[in-house]
Short mmCIF file of C-alpha atoms in Angstrom, two decimals:
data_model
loop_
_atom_site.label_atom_id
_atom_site.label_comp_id
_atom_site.label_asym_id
_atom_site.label_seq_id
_atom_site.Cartn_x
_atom_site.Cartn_y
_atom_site.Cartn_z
CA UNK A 23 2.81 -0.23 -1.60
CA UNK A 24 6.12 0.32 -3.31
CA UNK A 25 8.20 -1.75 -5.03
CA UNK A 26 11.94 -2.44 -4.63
CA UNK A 27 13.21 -5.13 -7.10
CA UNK A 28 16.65 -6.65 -6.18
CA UNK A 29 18.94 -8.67 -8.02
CA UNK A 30 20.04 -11.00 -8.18
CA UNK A 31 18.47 -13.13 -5.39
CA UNK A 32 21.47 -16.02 -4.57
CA UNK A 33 25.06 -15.65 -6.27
CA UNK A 34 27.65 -17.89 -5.47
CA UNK A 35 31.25 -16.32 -6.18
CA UNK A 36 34.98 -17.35 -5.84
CA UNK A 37 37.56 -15.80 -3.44
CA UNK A 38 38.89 -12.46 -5.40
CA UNK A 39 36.33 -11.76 -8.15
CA UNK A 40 33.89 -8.86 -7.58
CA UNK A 41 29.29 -8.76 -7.43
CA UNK A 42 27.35 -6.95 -8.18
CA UNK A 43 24.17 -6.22 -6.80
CA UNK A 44 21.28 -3.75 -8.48
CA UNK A 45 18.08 -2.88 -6.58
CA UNK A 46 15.73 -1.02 -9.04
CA UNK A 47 12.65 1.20 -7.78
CA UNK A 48 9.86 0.14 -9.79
CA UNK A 49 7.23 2.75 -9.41
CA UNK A 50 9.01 5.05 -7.29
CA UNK A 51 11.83 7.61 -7.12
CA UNK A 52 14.26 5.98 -4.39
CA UNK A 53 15.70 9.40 -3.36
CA UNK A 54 17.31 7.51 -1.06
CA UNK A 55 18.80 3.83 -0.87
CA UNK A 56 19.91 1.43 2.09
CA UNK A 57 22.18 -1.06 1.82
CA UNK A 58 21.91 -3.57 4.87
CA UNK A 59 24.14 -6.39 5.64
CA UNK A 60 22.15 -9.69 7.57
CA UNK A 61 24.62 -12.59 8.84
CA UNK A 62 22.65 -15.61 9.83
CA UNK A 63 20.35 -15.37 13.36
CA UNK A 64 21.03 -11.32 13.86
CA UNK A 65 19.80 -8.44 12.86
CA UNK A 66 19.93 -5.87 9.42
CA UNK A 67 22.99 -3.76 10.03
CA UNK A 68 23.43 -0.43 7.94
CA UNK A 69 26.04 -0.36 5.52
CA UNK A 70 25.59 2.80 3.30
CA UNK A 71 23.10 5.15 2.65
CA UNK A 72 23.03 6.28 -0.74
CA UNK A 73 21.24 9.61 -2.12
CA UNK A 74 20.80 9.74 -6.19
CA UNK A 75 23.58 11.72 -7.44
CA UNK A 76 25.94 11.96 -4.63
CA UNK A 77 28.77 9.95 -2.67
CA UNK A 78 27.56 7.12 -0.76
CA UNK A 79 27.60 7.76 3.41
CA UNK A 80 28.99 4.88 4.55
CA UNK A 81 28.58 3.67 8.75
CA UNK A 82 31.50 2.98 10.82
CA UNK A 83 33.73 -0.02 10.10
CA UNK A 84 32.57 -0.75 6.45
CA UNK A 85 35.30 -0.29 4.14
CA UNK A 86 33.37 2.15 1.21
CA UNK A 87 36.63 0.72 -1.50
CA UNK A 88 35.67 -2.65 -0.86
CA UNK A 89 31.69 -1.86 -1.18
CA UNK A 90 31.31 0.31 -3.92
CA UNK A 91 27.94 1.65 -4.27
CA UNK A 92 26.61 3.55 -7.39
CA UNK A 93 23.15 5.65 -7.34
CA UNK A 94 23.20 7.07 -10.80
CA UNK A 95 19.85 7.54 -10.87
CA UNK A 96 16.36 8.19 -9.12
CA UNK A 97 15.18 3.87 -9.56
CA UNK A 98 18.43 2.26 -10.01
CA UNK A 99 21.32 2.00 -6.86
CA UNK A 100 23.63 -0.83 -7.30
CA UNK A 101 26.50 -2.36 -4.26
CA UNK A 102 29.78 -4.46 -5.77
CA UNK A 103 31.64 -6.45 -3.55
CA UNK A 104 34.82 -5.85 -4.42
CA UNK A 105 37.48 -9.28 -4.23
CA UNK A 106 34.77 -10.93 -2.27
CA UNK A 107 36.32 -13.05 0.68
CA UNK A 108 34.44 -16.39 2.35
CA UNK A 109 33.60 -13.90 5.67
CA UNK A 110 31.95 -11.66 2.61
CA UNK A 111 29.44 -13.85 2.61
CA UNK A 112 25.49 -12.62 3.90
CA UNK A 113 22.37 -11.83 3.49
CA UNK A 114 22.87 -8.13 1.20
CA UNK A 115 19.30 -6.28 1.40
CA UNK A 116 18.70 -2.92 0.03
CA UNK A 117 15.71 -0.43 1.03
CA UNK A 118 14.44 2.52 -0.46
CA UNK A 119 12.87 5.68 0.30
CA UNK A 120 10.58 7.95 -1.38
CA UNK A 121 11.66 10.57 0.69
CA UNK A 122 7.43 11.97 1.73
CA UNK A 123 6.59 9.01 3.52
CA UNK A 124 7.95 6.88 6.35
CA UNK A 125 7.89 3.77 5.03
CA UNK A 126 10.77 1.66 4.34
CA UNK A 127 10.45 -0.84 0.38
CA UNK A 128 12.89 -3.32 1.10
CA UNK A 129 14.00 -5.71 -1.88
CA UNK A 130 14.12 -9.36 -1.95
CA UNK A 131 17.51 -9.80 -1.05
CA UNK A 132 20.58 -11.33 -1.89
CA UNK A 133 22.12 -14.31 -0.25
CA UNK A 134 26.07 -14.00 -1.24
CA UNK A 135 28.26 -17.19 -0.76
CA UNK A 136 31.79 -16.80 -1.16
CA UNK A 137 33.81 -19.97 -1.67
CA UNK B 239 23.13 7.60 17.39
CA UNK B 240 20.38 5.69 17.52
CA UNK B 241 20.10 2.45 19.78
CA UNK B 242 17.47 0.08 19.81
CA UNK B 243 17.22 -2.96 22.35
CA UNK B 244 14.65 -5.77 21.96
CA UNK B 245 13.56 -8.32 23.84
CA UNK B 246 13.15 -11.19 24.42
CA UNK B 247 15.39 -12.48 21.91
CA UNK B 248 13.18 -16.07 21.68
CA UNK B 249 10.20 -16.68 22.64
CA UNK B 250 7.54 -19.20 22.63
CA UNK B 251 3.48 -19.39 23.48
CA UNK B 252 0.82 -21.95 22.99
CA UNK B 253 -1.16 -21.27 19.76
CA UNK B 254 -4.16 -18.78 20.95
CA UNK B 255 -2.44 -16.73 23.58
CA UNK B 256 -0.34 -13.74 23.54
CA UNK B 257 2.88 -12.88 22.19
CA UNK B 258 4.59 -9.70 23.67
CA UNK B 259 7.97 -8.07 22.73
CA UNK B 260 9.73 -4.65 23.91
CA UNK B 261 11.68 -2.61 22.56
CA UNK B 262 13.29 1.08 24.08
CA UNK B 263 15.14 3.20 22.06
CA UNK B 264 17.71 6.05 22.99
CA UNK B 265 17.35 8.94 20.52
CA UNK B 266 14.73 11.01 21.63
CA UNK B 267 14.29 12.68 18.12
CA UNK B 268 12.83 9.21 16.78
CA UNK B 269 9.57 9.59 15.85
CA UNK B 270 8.45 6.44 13.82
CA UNK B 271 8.79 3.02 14.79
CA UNK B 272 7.67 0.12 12.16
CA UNK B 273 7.65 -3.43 13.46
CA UNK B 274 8.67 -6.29 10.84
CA UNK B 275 8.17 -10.03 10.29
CA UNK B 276 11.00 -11.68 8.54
CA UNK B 277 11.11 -15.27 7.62
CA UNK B 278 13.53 -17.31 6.68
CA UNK B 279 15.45 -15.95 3.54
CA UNK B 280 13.43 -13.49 2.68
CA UNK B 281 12.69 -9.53 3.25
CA UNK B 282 11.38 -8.02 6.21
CA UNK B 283 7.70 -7.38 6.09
CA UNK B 284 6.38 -4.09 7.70
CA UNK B 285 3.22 -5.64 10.27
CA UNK B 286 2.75 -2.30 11.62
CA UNK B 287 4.01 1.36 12.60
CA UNK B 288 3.28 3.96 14.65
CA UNK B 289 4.42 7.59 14.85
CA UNK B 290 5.64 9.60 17.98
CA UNK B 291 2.23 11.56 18.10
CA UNK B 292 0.13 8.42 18.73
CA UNK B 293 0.34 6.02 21.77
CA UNK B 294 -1.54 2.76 20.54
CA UNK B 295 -2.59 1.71 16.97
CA UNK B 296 -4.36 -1.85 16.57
CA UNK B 297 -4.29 -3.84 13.40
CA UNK B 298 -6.56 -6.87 14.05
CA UNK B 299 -4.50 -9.49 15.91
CA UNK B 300 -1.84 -6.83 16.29
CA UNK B 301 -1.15 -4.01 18.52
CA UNK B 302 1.49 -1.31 19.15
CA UNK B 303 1.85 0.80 21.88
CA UNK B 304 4.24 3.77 22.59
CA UNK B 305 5.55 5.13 25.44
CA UNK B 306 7.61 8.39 24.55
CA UNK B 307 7.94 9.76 27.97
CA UNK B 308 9.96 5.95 28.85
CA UNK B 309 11.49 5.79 25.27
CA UNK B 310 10.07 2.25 24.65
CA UNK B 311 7.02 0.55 22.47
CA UNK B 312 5.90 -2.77 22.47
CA UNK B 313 4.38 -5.09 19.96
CA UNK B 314 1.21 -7.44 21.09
CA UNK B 315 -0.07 -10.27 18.96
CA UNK B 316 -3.18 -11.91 20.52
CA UNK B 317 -4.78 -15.29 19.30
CA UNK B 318 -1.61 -16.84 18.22
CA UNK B 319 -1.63 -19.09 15.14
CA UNK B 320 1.31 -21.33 13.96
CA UNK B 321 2.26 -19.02 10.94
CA UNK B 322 2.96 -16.15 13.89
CA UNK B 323 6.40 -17.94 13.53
CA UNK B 324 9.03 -15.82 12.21
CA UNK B 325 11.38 -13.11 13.92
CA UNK B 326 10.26 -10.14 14.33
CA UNK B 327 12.15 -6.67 14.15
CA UNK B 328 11.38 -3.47 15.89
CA UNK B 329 12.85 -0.13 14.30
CA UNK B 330 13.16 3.26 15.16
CA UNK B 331 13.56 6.24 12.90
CA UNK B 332 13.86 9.89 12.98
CA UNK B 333 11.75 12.25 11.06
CA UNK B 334 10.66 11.50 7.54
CA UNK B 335 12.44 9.79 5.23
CA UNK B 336 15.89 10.52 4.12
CA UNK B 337 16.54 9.27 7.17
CA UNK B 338 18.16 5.47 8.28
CA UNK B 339 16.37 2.87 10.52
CA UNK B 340 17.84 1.43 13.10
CA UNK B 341 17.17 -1.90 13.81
CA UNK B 342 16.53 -4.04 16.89
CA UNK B 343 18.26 -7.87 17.55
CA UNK B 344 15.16 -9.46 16.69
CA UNK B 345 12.69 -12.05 18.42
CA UNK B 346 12.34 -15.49 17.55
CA UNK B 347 8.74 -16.36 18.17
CA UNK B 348 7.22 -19.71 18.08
CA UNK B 349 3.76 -20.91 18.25
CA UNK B 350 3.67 -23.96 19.81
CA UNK B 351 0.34 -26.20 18.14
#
């Protein structure tokens, strides 16, 4: 299958200062990029979907200046967490499409601690 | 949009029976609906999918079924082994690609040794 390569896999930050996240399609045009958001025991919630070239869509209740996401190009999407607070602080996965199949590539992950 | 329910959220079985979990979905436009295992830390692994035009697909220990008409599929693990641990996701999705998956809560299974 696929391959979705995210990075990096644990960061811990302070209070205020911003991450960055990059999730790279390694032998695949991502068309299309998820950004999911995983606190501890529940489920992947959407964040933003991202299409290459365009303004991320971002789902109800997630603040798109505080999650800035970038898809400059057809393998690379990238999400900053902008002034990163302690309740910041999850399990950041990112999944991408090919856009001619139905399968979801999700990348490794990235646990985010704030402190 | 889209709203998946799953249950149970735990659930536990004696190593060598059968694990079952359901989950119904509201958006009658969904059409594909991958099941994942996700362990602890780490990135949900698609176990198996199956598409609106099919109503059972089998994978060795692992079975889907679909029910369109009642809006809900089910996923069926027989012979249980200890690494059956993990919790498992259903999803449901409409059309192909492009498009966003919507997640269910999750199922915490154990196999009991």
């Amino acid at each position: 299958g696929a391959v979705v390569s995210q990075h990096p896999s644990r960061v811990i930050c302070k209070s205020g200062t911003s991450v960055k996240i990059e999730c790279r399609s390694l032998d695949f045009q991502a068309t299309t990029m998820f950004w999911y958001r995983q606190f501890p025991k529940q489920s992947l919630m959407l964040m933003a979907t991202s299409n290459e070239g365009s303004k991320a869509t971002y789902e109800q209740g997630v603040e798109k200046d505080k999650f800035l996401i970038n898809h400059a190009s057809l393998t690379l999407s990238t999400l900053t967490v902008t002034s990163a607070h302690p309740e910041d602080s999850s399990f950041y996965i990112c999944s991408g499409d090919r856009g001619v199949s139905t399968e979801a590539f999700f990348g490794q992950g990235t646990r985010l601690t704030v402190v | 949009g889209e709203n998946v329910e799953q249950h149970p959220s735990t659930l536990s079985v004696q190593e060598g029976d059968s694990a079952v979990i359901k989950c119904t979905y509201s958006d009658s436009a969904s059409n594909y609906f991958p099941w994942y295992k996700q362990e602890l830390g780490k990135r949900p692994q698609l176990i198996i999918d199956i598409r609106s035009n099919v109503g059972e697909k089998k994978d060795q220990r692992i079975a889907v079924t679909l029910n369109k008409t009642a809006k809900h599929f089910s996923l069926h693990i027989t012979e249980t082994q200890p690494e059956d641990s993990a919790v498992y996701f259903c999803a449901a999705r409409a059309n192909f690609g492009n498009e966003k998956l919507t997640f269910g809560t999750g199922t915490r299974l154990t196999i009991i040794p």
